[in-house]
Short mmCIF file of C-alpha atoms and ligand atoms in Angstrom, two decimals:
data_model
loop_
_atom_site.label_atom_id
_atom_site.label_comp_id
_atom_site.label_asym_id
_atom_site.label_seq_id
_atom_site.Cartn_x
_atom_site.Cartn_y
_atom_site.Cartn_z
CA MET J 6 11.29 12.19 -12.23
CA LYS J 7 10.41 11.59 -15.85
CA ILE J 8 10.08 8.00 -17.02
CA GLN J 9 10.77 7.67 -20.74
CA LEU J 10 10.25 4.70 -23.02
CA VAL J 11 13.24 4.32 -25.39
CA THR J 12 14.79 1.82 -27.77
CA LEU J 13 18.44 0.86 -27.52
CA ASP J 14 19.41 2.11 -30.93
CA LYS J 15 21.68 4.94 -29.94
CA LYS J 16 24.29 5.49 -27.30
CA ARG J 17 23.04 7.03 -24.08
CA THR J 18 24.91 8.66 -21.25
CA ASN J 19 24.55 6.56 -18.12
CA TYR J 20 23.60 2.92 -17.86
CA ILE J 21 22.14 0.90 -15.04
CA LEU J 22 23.43 -2.64 -15.39
CA PRO J 23 21.66 -5.27 -13.31
CA LEU J 24 23.87 -8.36 -13.42
CA PHE J 25 23.54 -11.96 -12.31
CA GLU J 26 26.28 -13.29 -10.05
CA ASN J 27 28.35 -14.83 -12.83
CA GLY J 28 26.70 -13.14 -15.76
CA GLY J 29 28.01 -10.40 -17.99
CA VAL J 30 26.51 -7.42 -19.75
CA SER J 31 23.80 -8.48 -22.19
CA ALA J 32 24.74 -8.35 -25.87
CA HIS J 33 21.95 -5.85 -26.50
CA VAL J 34 23.33 -3.30 -24.03
CA GLY J 35 26.96 -4.20 -24.70
CA LYS J 36 26.58 -3.12 -28.32
CA GLN J 37 25.38 0.33 -27.26
CA LEU J 38 28.19 0.82 -24.77
CA GLY J 39 30.95 0.58 -27.36
CA PRO J 40 34.21 -1.39 -27.03
CA GLU J 41 36.07 0.97 -24.68
CA ASP J 42 33.35 1.32 -22.05
CA LEU J 43 32.38 -2.32 -22.30
CA GLY J 44 36.02 -3.34 -21.97
CA LEU J 45 36.39 -1.54 -18.67
CA ILE J 46 33.21 -3.10 -17.29
CA GLN J 47 34.36 -6.57 -18.34
CA LEU J 48 37.79 -6.00 -16.81
CA PHE J 49 36.11 -5.05 -13.55
CA LEU J 50 33.82 -8.08 -13.62
CA THR J 51 36.66 -10.54 -14.20
CA ASN J 52 38.86 -9.09 -11.46
CA LYS J 53 36.29 -8.57 -8.70
CA PRO J 54 34.36 -11.14 -6.67
CA PRO J 55 30.89 -11.73 -8.18
CA LEU J 56 28.25 -9.12 -7.33
CA GLY J 57 25.82 -10.73 -4.89
CA ARG J 58 22.16 -9.75 -4.75
CA GLY J 59 21.82 -6.22 -3.48
CA ALA J 60 25.49 -5.35 -4.01
CA SER J 61 26.35 -2.35 -6.14
CA HIS J 62 29.30 -0.67 -7.78
CA THR J 63 29.69 2.56 -9.71
CA LEU J 64 32.12 2.69 -12.64
CA PHE J 65 33.19 5.85 -14.43
CA LEU J 66 33.68 4.91 -18.04
CA PRO J 67 36.24 6.21 -20.58
CA SER J 68 33.50 7.90 -22.58
CA GLY J 69 32.66 10.06 -19.54
CA SER J 70 29.44 8.26 -18.76
CA THR J 71 28.67 6.21 -15.66
CA ALA J 72 27.72 2.57 -15.21
CA LEU J 73 25.78 1.58 -12.10
CA LEU J 74 26.34 -2.13 -11.58
CA LEU J 75 23.68 -3.82 -9.48
CA GLY J 76 23.92 -7.41 -8.27
CA LYS J 77 20.95 -9.69 -8.95
CA GLY J 78 22.54 -12.72 -7.29
CA ASN J 79 21.85 -16.22 -8.44
CA LYS J 80 19.95 -16.60 -11.73
CA GLU J 81 17.88 -19.55 -10.47
CA ALA J 82 16.63 -17.54 -7.48
CA TRP J 83 15.56 -14.51 -9.56
CA ASN J 84 11.87 -13.68 -9.11
CA GLN J 85 9.20 -11.00 -9.16
CA ARG J 86 9.78 -9.91 -5.58
CA ALA J 87 13.48 -9.44 -6.20
CA ALA J 88 12.75 -7.53 -9.40
CA ARG J 89 10.70 -4.95 -7.45
CA ILE J 90 13.49 -4.42 -4.97
CA LEU J 91 15.98 -4.09 -7.80
CA VAL J 92 13.96 -1.25 -9.34
CA ARG J 93 14.00 0.55 -6.01
CA ALA J 94 17.73 -0.07 -5.63
CA MET J 95 18.30 1.62 -9.00
CA VAL J 96 16.83 4.83 -7.61
CA GLY J 97 18.88 4.55 -4.43
CA GLU J 98 22.10 4.10 -6.37
CA MET J 99 21.33 6.94 -8.77
CA LYS J 100 20.72 9.27 -5.85
CA ALA J 101 23.77 8.08 -3.94
CA GLY J 102 25.93 8.76 -7.01
CA ARG J 103 24.00 11.93 -7.89
CA VAL J 104 23.33 10.50 -11.35
CA THR J 105 20.38 12.47 -12.70
CA GLU J 106 19.64 10.50 -15.86
CA ALA J 107 20.22 6.85 -16.69
CA THR J 108 19.04 4.09 -19.00
CA VAL J 109 18.16 0.51 -18.15
CA ASP J 110 17.15 -2.39 -20.36
CA ILE J 111 13.86 -3.78 -19.02
CA ASP J 112 15.02 -7.30 -19.93
CA ASP J 113 17.65 -6.94 -17.21
CA ILE J 114 14.86 -6.43 -14.62
CA ARG J 115 12.31 -8.91 -15.90
CA ALA J 116 11.29 -11.92 -13.85
CA GLU J 117 7.97 -13.39 -15.09
CA LYS J 118 6.04 -10.38 -16.33
CA GLU J 119 5.18 -9.53 -19.93
CA ASP J 120 6.47 -6.21 -21.32
CA GLU J 121 3.46 -4.07 -20.44
CA ALA J 122 2.96 -5.41 -16.93
CA LEU J 123 6.70 -5.10 -16.42
CA LEU J 124 6.79 -1.47 -17.57
CA GLU J 125 3.88 -0.68 -15.26
CA MET J 126 5.61 -2.32 -12.31
CA ILE J 127 8.92 -0.57 -13.00
CA ALA J 128 7.26 2.85 -13.28
CA MET J 129 5.36 2.52 -10.01
CA GLU J 130 8.34 1.17 -8.09
CA LEU J 131 10.62 3.90 -9.45
CA LEU J 132 8.21 6.50 -8.12
CA MET J 133 7.88 4.78 -4.77
CA ALA J 134 11.64 4.60 -4.37
CA ASN J 135 11.99 8.23 -5.38
CA LEU J 136 9.83 9.51 -2.54
CA ALA J 137 11.58 10.99 0.47
CA PHE J 138 9.75 12.52 3.39
CA ASN J 139 11.61 15.83 3.66
CA GLU J 140 8.61 18.09 4.19
CA TYR J 141 9.65 18.91 7.74
CA LYS J 142 13.39 19.37 7.11
CA GLN J 143 15.45 22.30 5.97
CA VAL J 144 16.91 21.88 2.50
CA PRO J 145 20.65 21.10 2.69
CA LYS J 146 23.09 23.46 0.93
CA GLU J 147 23.65 21.05 -1.95
CA GLY J 148 19.90 20.43 -2.27
CA TRP J 149 18.10 17.07 -2.02
CA PRO J 150 19.33 14.55 -4.57
CA THR J 151 16.91 14.47 -7.49
CA ILE J 152 16.53 12.32 -10.56
CA ALA J 153 15.55 14.04 -13.79
CA GLN J 154 14.89 11.05 -16.00
CA VAL J 155 15.00 7.27 -16.18
CA ASN J 156 14.95 5.75 -19.65
CA LEU J 157 13.35 2.33 -19.94
CA ALA J 158 14.75 0.54 -22.96
CA ALA J 159 12.48 -2.04 -24.57
CA LYS J 160 12.12 -3.80 -27.89
CA PHE J 161 8.81 -2.92 -29.50
CA ALA J 162 7.30 -2.31 -32.91
CA PRO J 163 6.29 1.28 -33.76
CA SER J 164 2.65 0.18 -33.59
CA GLN J 165 3.12 -0.89 -29.96
CA LYS J 166 4.58 2.40 -28.78
CA LYS J 167 1.30 3.91 -27.59
CA GLN J 168 0.39 0.82 -25.57
CA TYR J 169 3.81 0.63 -23.98
CA GLU J 170 3.65 4.28 -23.00
CA ALA J 171 0.17 3.76 -21.61
CA ALA J 172 1.54 0.99 -19.41
CA ILE J 173 4.13 3.37 -17.99
CA ALA J 174 1.42 5.99 -17.43
CA ARG J 175 -0.66 3.49 -15.46
CA GLY J 176 2.33 2.65 -13.30
CA VAL J 177 2.88 6.35 -12.68
CA ILE J 178 -0.73 6.73 -11.49
CA VAL J 179 -0.45 3.86 -9.03
CA GLY J 180 2.99 5.03 -7.87
CA GLU J 181 1.75 8.59 -7.33
CA GLU J 182 -1.28 7.49 -5.34
CA THR J 183 0.80 5.11 -3.24
CA ASN J 184 3.19 7.96 -2.47
CA GLN J 185 0.30 10.25 -1.53
CA THR J 186 -0.81 7.58 0.92
CA ARG J 187 2.67 7.47 2.43
CA LEU J 188 2.80 11.25 2.79
CA LEU J 189 -0.56 11.22 4.58
CA SER J 190 0.59 8.48 6.94
CA ASN J 191 3.93 10.15 7.63
CA THR J 192 2.34 13.49 8.47
CA PRO J 193 2.55 13.97 12.25
CA GLY J 194 -0.63 13.49 14.27
CA GLY J 195 -0.86 17.18 15.12
CA ASP J 196 -1.05 18.03 11.43
CA MET J 197 -3.32 15.17 10.39
CA THR J 198 -6.50 15.27 12.44
CA PRO J 199 -9.83 13.71 11.41
CA SER J 200 -11.00 16.99 9.87
CA LEU J 201 -7.74 17.46 7.97
CA LEU J 202 -7.92 13.89 6.66
CA ALA J 203 -11.48 14.57 5.52
CA LYS J 204 -10.44 17.84 3.83
CA HIS J 205 -7.68 15.98 2.04
CA ALA J 206 -10.13 13.33 0.81
CA GLN J 207 -12.42 16.06 -0.52
CA LYS J 208 -9.57 17.76 -2.33
CA VAL J 209 -8.11 14.69 -4.04
CA GLY J 210 -11.56 13.26 -4.70
CA ARG J 211 -12.69 16.39 -6.51
CA ALA J 212 -9.63 16.36 -8.76
CA ALA J 213 -10.27 12.75 -9.78
CA LYS J 214 -14.07 13.09 -10.16
CA VAL J 215 -14.71 10.85 -7.18
CA LYS J 216 -17.79 11.85 -5.19
CA VAL J 217 -16.83 12.64 -1.58
CA THR J 218 -19.28 13.06 1.31
CA VAL J 219 -18.08 13.81 4.84
CA LEU J 220 -20.40 13.23 7.77
CA ASP J 221 -19.72 15.30 10.87
CA GLU J 222 -20.46 14.44 14.48
CA PRO J 223 -24.22 15.16 14.57
CA ALA J 224 -24.76 13.09 11.40
CA ILE J 225 -22.59 10.25 12.77
CA ARG J 226 -24.58 10.30 16.00
CA LYS J 227 -27.88 10.33 14.12
CA LEU J 228 -26.88 7.24 12.18
CA GLY J 229 -26.34 5.44 15.46
CA MET J 230 -22.60 4.98 15.16
CA GLY J 231 -22.00 4.71 18.89
CA GLY J 232 -18.59 3.13 18.30
CA VAL J 233 -17.16 6.07 16.36
CA ILE J 234 -18.63 8.54 18.85
CA GLY J 235 -17.31 6.55 21.82
CA VAL J 236 -13.71 6.24 20.61
CA CYS J 237 -13.45 9.94 19.73
CA GLN J 238 -15.00 11.15 23.00
CA GLY J 239 -11.67 12.00 24.66
CA SER J 240 -10.31 14.05 21.77
CA ASP J 241 -10.69 17.77 21.15
CA ASP J 242 -10.99 16.91 17.46
CA ARG J 243 -14.40 15.84 16.27
CA PRO J 244 -14.91 12.60 14.35
CA LYS J 245 -15.52 12.50 10.61
CA PHE J 246 -16.99 9.73 8.50
CA ILE J 247 -15.54 9.94 5.01
CA MET J 248 -17.44 8.39 2.10
CA MET J 249 -16.15 8.23 -1.46
CA GLU J 250 -17.82 6.86 -4.53
CA TYR J 251 -16.63 6.06 -8.02
CA LYS J 252 -18.93 4.48 -10.58
CA HIS J 253 -17.94 3.68 -14.13
CA ARG J 254 -20.89 4.15 -16.47
CA SER J 255 -20.48 0.77 -18.15
CA TYR J 256 -20.59 -1.22 -14.91
CA LYS J 257 -23.99 -2.52 -13.89
CA GLY J 258 -23.19 -4.81 -10.95
CA ARG J 259 -23.14 -4.29 -7.21
CA PRO J 260 -20.31 -2.27 -5.66
CA LEU J 261 -17.00 -3.21 -4.13
CA VAL J 262 -16.77 -1.46 -0.75
CA LEU J 263 -13.37 -0.60 0.73
CA VAL J 264 -13.22 0.26 4.43
CA GLY J 265 -10.10 1.81 6.01
CA LYS J 266 -9.21 2.48 9.64
CA GLY J 267 -8.69 6.21 10.10
CA VAL J 268 -7.31 6.65 13.61
CA THR J 269 -5.25 9.80 13.15
CA PHE J 270 -3.46 9.23 16.44
CA ASP J 271 -3.76 6.22 18.71
CA THR J 272 -2.57 6.94 22.24
CA GLY J 273 -4.39 3.85 23.46
CA GLY J 274 -6.83 6.09 25.35
CA LEU J 275 -7.06 5.49 29.11
CA ASN J 276 -5.25 2.18 28.47
CA LEU J 277 -2.40 4.47 27.47
CA LYS J 278 0.31 2.98 25.26
CA PRO J 279 3.80 2.95 26.78
CA THR J 280 6.95 4.19 25.05
CA PRO J 281 7.95 3.13 22.43
CA ALA J 282 4.63 1.57 21.30
CA ILE J 283 2.99 4.99 21.08
CA TYR J 284 5.70 6.46 18.86
CA GLU J 285 4.48 5.67 15.34
CA MET J 286 0.78 5.86 16.13
CA HIS J 287 0.23 8.90 13.90
CA MET J 288 0.28 6.24 11.14
CA ASP J 289 -2.76 4.48 12.55
CA MET J 290 -4.80 6.02 9.72
CA SER J 291 -2.74 4.17 7.09
CA GLY J 292 -5.64 1.89 6.12
CA GLY J 293 -7.87 4.93 5.67
CA ALA J 294 -5.23 6.71 3.60
CA ALA J 295 -4.88 3.61 1.41
CA VAL J 296 -8.63 3.54 0.79
CA ILE J 297 -8.75 7.26 -0.08
CA HIS J 298 -5.93 7.00 -2.61
CA ALA J 299 -6.99 3.60 -3.96
CA MET J 300 -10.32 5.27 -4.82
CA VAL J 301 -8.46 8.03 -6.65
CA ALA J 302 -6.16 5.54 -8.42
CA ILE J 303 -9.08 3.36 -9.56
CA ALA J 304 -10.90 6.44 -10.85
CA ARG J 305 -7.84 7.80 -12.65
CA LEU J 306 -7.32 4.41 -14.28
CA GLY J 307 -10.97 4.35 -15.32
CA ILE J 308 -11.47 0.75 -14.18
CA PRO J 309 -15.01 -0.34 -15.16
CA LEU J 310 -16.39 -0.94 -11.68
CA HIS J 311 -18.47 0.65 -8.92
CA VAL J 312 -16.37 1.26 -5.81
CA ILE J 313 -17.28 2.86 -2.49
CA GLY J 314 -14.72 3.89 0.11
CA LEU J 315 -15.59 4.32 3.79
CA VAL J 316 -13.15 5.82 6.30
CA PRO J 317 -14.20 6.46 9.89
CA ALA J 318 -11.72 9.08 11.15
CA VAL J 319 -11.11 9.63 14.87
CA GLU J 320 -8.38 10.39 17.35
CA ASN J 321 -7.98 8.09 20.37
CA MET J 322 -7.06 10.29 23.35
CA PRO J 323 -7.11 10.00 27.14
CA SER J 324 -8.89 12.86 28.89
CA GLY J 325 -11.69 13.64 31.31
CA SER J 326 -14.21 12.88 28.62
CA SER J 327 -12.64 9.66 27.26
CA TYR J 328 -14.49 6.42 26.94
CA ARG J 329 -13.54 4.00 29.67
CA PRO J 330 -12.85 0.30 30.07
CA GLY J 331 -16.22 -1.15 31.04
CA ASP J 332 -18.22 1.30 28.93
CA ILE J 333 -20.77 -0.31 26.65
CA LEU J 334 -21.25 1.30 23.23
CA ARG J 335 -24.18 0.69 20.90
CA SER J 336 -23.07 0.14 17.31
CA ILE J 337 -25.00 1.01 14.17
CA THR J 338 -26.20 -2.61 13.84
CA GLY J 339 -27.73 -2.55 17.32
CA LYS J 340 -25.12 -4.94 18.72
CA THR J 341 -23.46 -3.55 21.84
CA ILE J 342 -19.71 -3.42 22.35
CA GLU J 343 -18.25 -3.99 25.80
CA VAL J 344 -15.00 -2.03 26.01
CA LEU J 345 -12.42 -4.18 27.77
CA ASN J 346 -9.51 -2.13 26.49
CA THR J 347 -9.65 1.40 25.06
CA ASP J 348 -6.57 0.58 22.97
CA ALA J 349 -8.58 -1.85 20.83
CA GLU J 350 -10.25 1.19 19.24
CA GLY J 351 -9.79 0.40 15.54
CA ARG J 352 -12.21 -2.52 15.55
CA ILE J 353 -14.84 -0.38 17.32
CA ILE J 354 -14.93 2.27 14.61
CA LEU J 355 -14.70 -0.38 11.88
CA ALA J 356 -17.72 -2.14 13.38
CA ASP J 357 -19.81 0.94 12.58
CA ALA J 358 -18.29 1.31 9.12
CA LEU J 359 -18.94 -2.37 8.31
CA GLY J 360 -22.46 -2.09 9.67
CA TYR J 361 -23.00 0.92 7.42
CA ALA J 362 -21.53 -0.89 4.39
CA SER J 363 -24.50 -3.28 4.30
CA ARG J 364 -26.63 -0.41 2.92
CA PHE J 365 -24.82 -0.62 -0.39
CA LYS J 366 -25.75 -4.30 -0.94
CA PRO J 367 -22.07 -4.90 -1.64
CA ARG J 368 -20.66 -7.52 -3.94
CA LEU J 369 -17.64 -7.63 -1.63
CA VAL J 370 -16.36 -5.60 1.31
CA VAL J 371 -12.64 -5.44 2.09
CA ASP J 372 -11.41 -3.66 5.17
CA ILE J 373 -7.80 -2.69 5.73
CA ALA J 374 -6.48 -1.62 9.12
CA THR J 375 -3.41 -1.29 11.28
CA LEU J 376 -5.40 -3.37 13.71
CA THR J 377 -3.15 -5.45 15.95
CA GLY J 378 0.40 -5.62 17.19
CA ALA J 379 -0.27 -9.35 17.40
CA SER J 380 -0.30 -9.69 13.59
CA LEU J 381 3.18 -8.19 13.55
CA VAL J 382 4.31 -10.63 16.22
CA ALA J 383 2.85 -13.54 14.25
CA LEU J 384 4.13 -12.62 10.78
CA GLY J 385 7.01 -10.21 11.19
CA ASP J 386 7.21 -7.09 9.05
CA ARG J 387 7.18 -8.66 5.58
CA VAL J 388 3.58 -9.66 4.92
CA ASN J 389 0.07 -8.62 5.96
CA ALA J 390 -2.48 -10.83 7.68
CA LEU J 391 -5.40 -12.02 5.55
CA PHE J 392 -8.70 -13.19 7.02
CA THR J 393 -11.51 -14.80 5.05
CA GLU J 394 -13.73 -17.83 5.47
CA ASP J 395 -13.82 -18.45 1.72
CA GLU J 396 -10.92 -20.62 0.54
CA LYS J 397 -11.20 -19.60 -3.10
CA ARG J 398 -11.10 -15.97 -2.15
CA GLU J 399 -8.15 -16.64 0.12
CA GLN J 400 -6.19 -18.02 -2.83
CA LEU J 401 -7.30 -15.16 -5.08
CA PHE J 402 -6.19 -12.56 -2.56
CA ARG J 403 -2.84 -14.25 -2.07
CA ASP J 404 -2.33 -14.25 -5.84
CA LEU J 405 -3.36 -10.61 -6.23
CA GLY J 406 -1.12 -9.77 -3.31
CA GLU J 407 1.81 -11.39 -5.04
CA ARG J 408 1.03 -9.64 -8.31
CA SER J 409 0.66 -6.24 -6.65
CA GLY J 410 3.60 -6.29 -4.25
CA ASP J 411 1.31 -5.94 -1.21
CA TYR J 412 1.78 -9.47 0.09
CA LEU J 413 -0.90 -11.28 2.10
CA TRP J 414 -0.80 -14.41 4.22
CA PRO J 415 -3.80 -16.15 5.84
CA LEU J 416 -4.48 -16.50 9.55
CA PRO J 417 -7.49 -18.42 10.91
CA MET J 418 -10.91 -16.87 11.39
CA TRP J 419 -12.77 -19.93 12.63
CA GLU J 420 -16.04 -20.18 14.49
CA GLU J 421 -14.07 -21.89 17.28
CA TYR J 422 -12.51 -18.55 18.20
CA ALA J 423 -15.84 -16.71 18.53
CA GLU J 424 -16.09 -17.52 22.22
CA ASP J 425 -13.05 -15.32 22.87
CA VAL J 426 -14.85 -12.08 21.97
CA LYS J 427 -18.20 -12.78 23.65
CA GLY J 428 -19.18 -9.93 25.97
CA THR J 429 -20.09 -10.40 29.62
CA PHE J 430 -22.40 -7.39 29.94
CA GLY J 431 -22.49 -6.39 26.27
CA ASP J 432 -22.91 -8.45 23.11
CA VAL J 433 -19.30 -8.39 21.93
CA ALA J 434 -16.06 -7.71 23.83
CA ASN J 435 -13.54 -5.51 22.05
CA SER J 436 -10.54 -7.61 23.00
CA GLY J 437 -9.98 -11.34 23.21
CA LYS J 438 -10.40 -12.62 26.76
CA SER J 439 -7.80 -15.36 26.34
CA GLY J 440 -5.07 -12.89 25.40
CA LYS J 441 -3.95 -15.33 22.68
CA ALA J 442 -4.27 -15.11 18.88
CA GLY J 443 -4.76 -11.35 19.08
CA ALA J 444 -4.97 -10.79 15.33
CA THR J 445 -7.64 -13.48 15.03
CA ALA J 446 -9.55 -11.96 17.97
CA GLY J 447 -9.64 -8.66 16.05
CA ALA J 448 -11.02 -10.43 12.98
CA MET J 449 -13.58 -12.37 15.04
CA PHE J 450 -14.81 -9.12 16.56
CA LEU J 451 -15.30 -7.51 13.13
CA ARG J 452 -17.05 -10.65 11.86
CA GLU J 453 -19.88 -9.93 14.31
CA PHE J 454 -20.82 -6.84 12.27
CA VAL J 455 -20.73 -8.39 8.82
CA SER J 456 -23.66 -9.60 6.73
CA PHE J 457 -22.08 -9.81 3.23
CA PRO J 458 -19.02 -11.29 1.47
CA TRP J 459 -16.07 -9.82 3.33
CA VAL J 460 -12.29 -9.96 3.68
CA HIS J 461 -10.25 -8.42 6.49
CA ILE J 462 -6.65 -7.28 6.01
CA ASP J 463 -4.58 -6.48 9.09
CA MET J 464 -1.80 -4.31 7.68
CA ALA J 465 -0.02 -3.56 10.95
CA PRO J 466 2.93 -5.74 9.80
CA THR J 467 3.73 -3.47 6.85
CA MET J 468 2.65 -0.09 8.17
CA THR J 469 6.28 1.03 7.86
CA ALA J 470 9.02 0.05 5.43
CA ASN J 471 11.82 -2.15 6.65
CA GLU J 472 15.50 -2.03 5.72
CA GLN J 473 15.20 -4.58 2.88
CA ASP J 474 12.36 -2.68 1.21
CA ARG J 475 14.77 -0.05 -0.10
CA LEU J 476 12.16 2.65 0.48
CA ALA J 477 12.50 5.80 2.57
CA LYS J 478 11.98 5.35 6.30
CA GLY J 479 8.34 5.66 7.33
CA ALA J 480 5.06 4.55 5.81
CA LYS J 481 5.16 1.92 3.09
CA GLY J 482 1.88 2.82 1.37
CA THR J 483 0.39 -0.65 1.74
CA GLY J 484 -2.96 -1.24 0.08
CA VAL J 485 -3.17 1.01 -2.96
CA ARG J 486 -1.37 -1.37 -5.32
CA PHE J 487 -3.41 -4.28 -3.98
CA PHE J 488 -6.79 -2.55 -4.34
CA VAL J 489 -5.97 -1.57 -7.92
CA GLU J 490 -5.26 -5.23 -8.76
CA LEU J 491 -8.43 -6.31 -6.96
CA ALA J 492 -10.55 -3.75 -8.81
CA ARG J 493 -9.10 -4.86 -12.14
CA TYR J 494 -9.79 -8.48 -11.32
CA MET J 495 -13.38 -7.75 -10.30
CA ALA J 496 -13.96 -5.69 -13.42
CA GLU J 497 -12.82 -8.60 -15.55
CA HIS J 498 -14.40 -11.48 -13.62
CA LYS J 499 -18.04 -10.85 -12.92
CA GLU J 500 -18.34 -13.94 -10.70
CA ALA J 501 -15.60 -13.06 -8.20
N1 BES I 23 -3.06 0.58 16.24
C1 BES I 23 -2.86 -0.50 17.14
C2 BES I 23 -2.16 -1.69 16.52
C3 BES I 23 -0.77 -1.49 15.97
C4 BES I 23 0.35 -1.79 16.70
C5 BES I 23 -0.59 -1.06 14.67
C6 BES I 23 1.61 -1.65 16.18
C7 BES I 23 0.68 -0.93 14.12
C8 BES I 23 1.79 -1.21 14.89
C9 BES I 23 -4.21 -0.97 17.69
O1 BES I 23 -5.17 -0.01 17.85
C10 BES I 23 -3.96 -1.56 19.04
O2 BES I 23 -3.57 -0.83 19.90
N2 BES I 23 -4.20 -2.84 19.19
C11 BES I 23 -4.01 -3.48 20.44
C12 BES I 23 -5.16 -4.44 20.67
C13 BES I 23 -5.24 -5.00 22.06
C14 BES I 23 -5.47 -3.90 23.09
C15 BES I 23 -6.36 -6.01 22.12
C16 BES I 23 -2.68 -4.21 20.40
O3 BES I 23 -2.29 -4.70 19.32
O4 BES I 23 -2.01 -4.25 21.41
MN1 MN I 24 -5.01 0.97 19.75
ZN1 ZN I 25 -5.01 1.65 16.65
#
């Protein structure tokens, strides 16, 4: 799919027309359509009930071109979130109508954003909506629906053209890396083992000039990562510890460290997950995938920052060699972990990764993980759980979440909850003894391994896309867009 910046100074073939409930075609676009085509559209709009948000209609115009009418609903309720969904709906409607090229006026999509931020958002969301996970399917006789080109019409001076095109190019980078993340997550567990995930990181890292180091089992053991070793004990696949580093030459400060959960399949271990909970657990490396491709995106964008990515990659399997409930594992920090439940494996491997992160004297560490079903129960599948003890950072992350499209909402991580993860025979228990506030228990556990500014994101709620997202079924690619916004913010604000 090619995304082309254009001006509305000549007639084009197909138009996407986002319309408010009682609004008409904007004068700007109307002029390009010509009286005959515009007349038909207006006739339709006066004779049909108003197009509600999300509604669509395809009109074949006298000139032979097509108009895709998309409902934006009530003007007063129009906002940034709706604008993102609209962009995705455009792709869906083009594919449904097998329209391969169309033009849209960016003013018809705009909520609050300025031209360049808007172009960037549109480009990335177009790409995200264009992705389908067909890798494992035979191609149908008529082929998969494809889109050749989307023209984004904007008003700009000739001197602004380069900047506007650069904005689209940035959106394309973020969209591509988000889609790569989704492909990784969607890949079945049998085809995405710890070593394959590590190979992938090496490949994409090399292409983007990101330094990638992969530690294998002996090196992991030597570092004292008893958590990673313990969780992977039951699997025939050996653990990998993936490290990525990107450093812009102009940046002199301490690094941002991103940590992602890389459980390539989570059976629950001996505390085996029942059907259907086990079904989507090949996506339990989604946090890790987001970190890998956020690193690549940040490098491709050339953001002036120093960023390190850490992804412990394991498979959680039941077998004769599995770790057991009651086992006590020694983490890299020396703290011991009492395993109450082998299905709370993510926090165990993250404990080692967080312990390791302290070596970089980080400015900030952010971990992202499909950590708890409890966060999904608490928040539903619209927004991720955010944990931090710093109120200013909480607000910053909520704002960046809103700006990026990866939404975040806070849950408590208070000292009062610490009691719940105290071990009986080890230092820390890997699941909350009360059985309540499960997402907070996960955060409280991780907090025991942290000695630097840190934020925890439980992305289990948005591991997969829901119906309203207007994305292909499967992984949503949570995290990449957020980390790009965070990196930009930290590059611009030295104090954050
Ligand atoms: N990977 C799961 C959490 C999960 C569930 C992610 C659903 C995405 C969708 C995690 O490893 C897990 O099993 N957590 C347990 C923790 C419990 C045993 C304390 C859970 O949520 O049940
Ligand atoms: Mn689990
Ligand atoms: Zn898991």
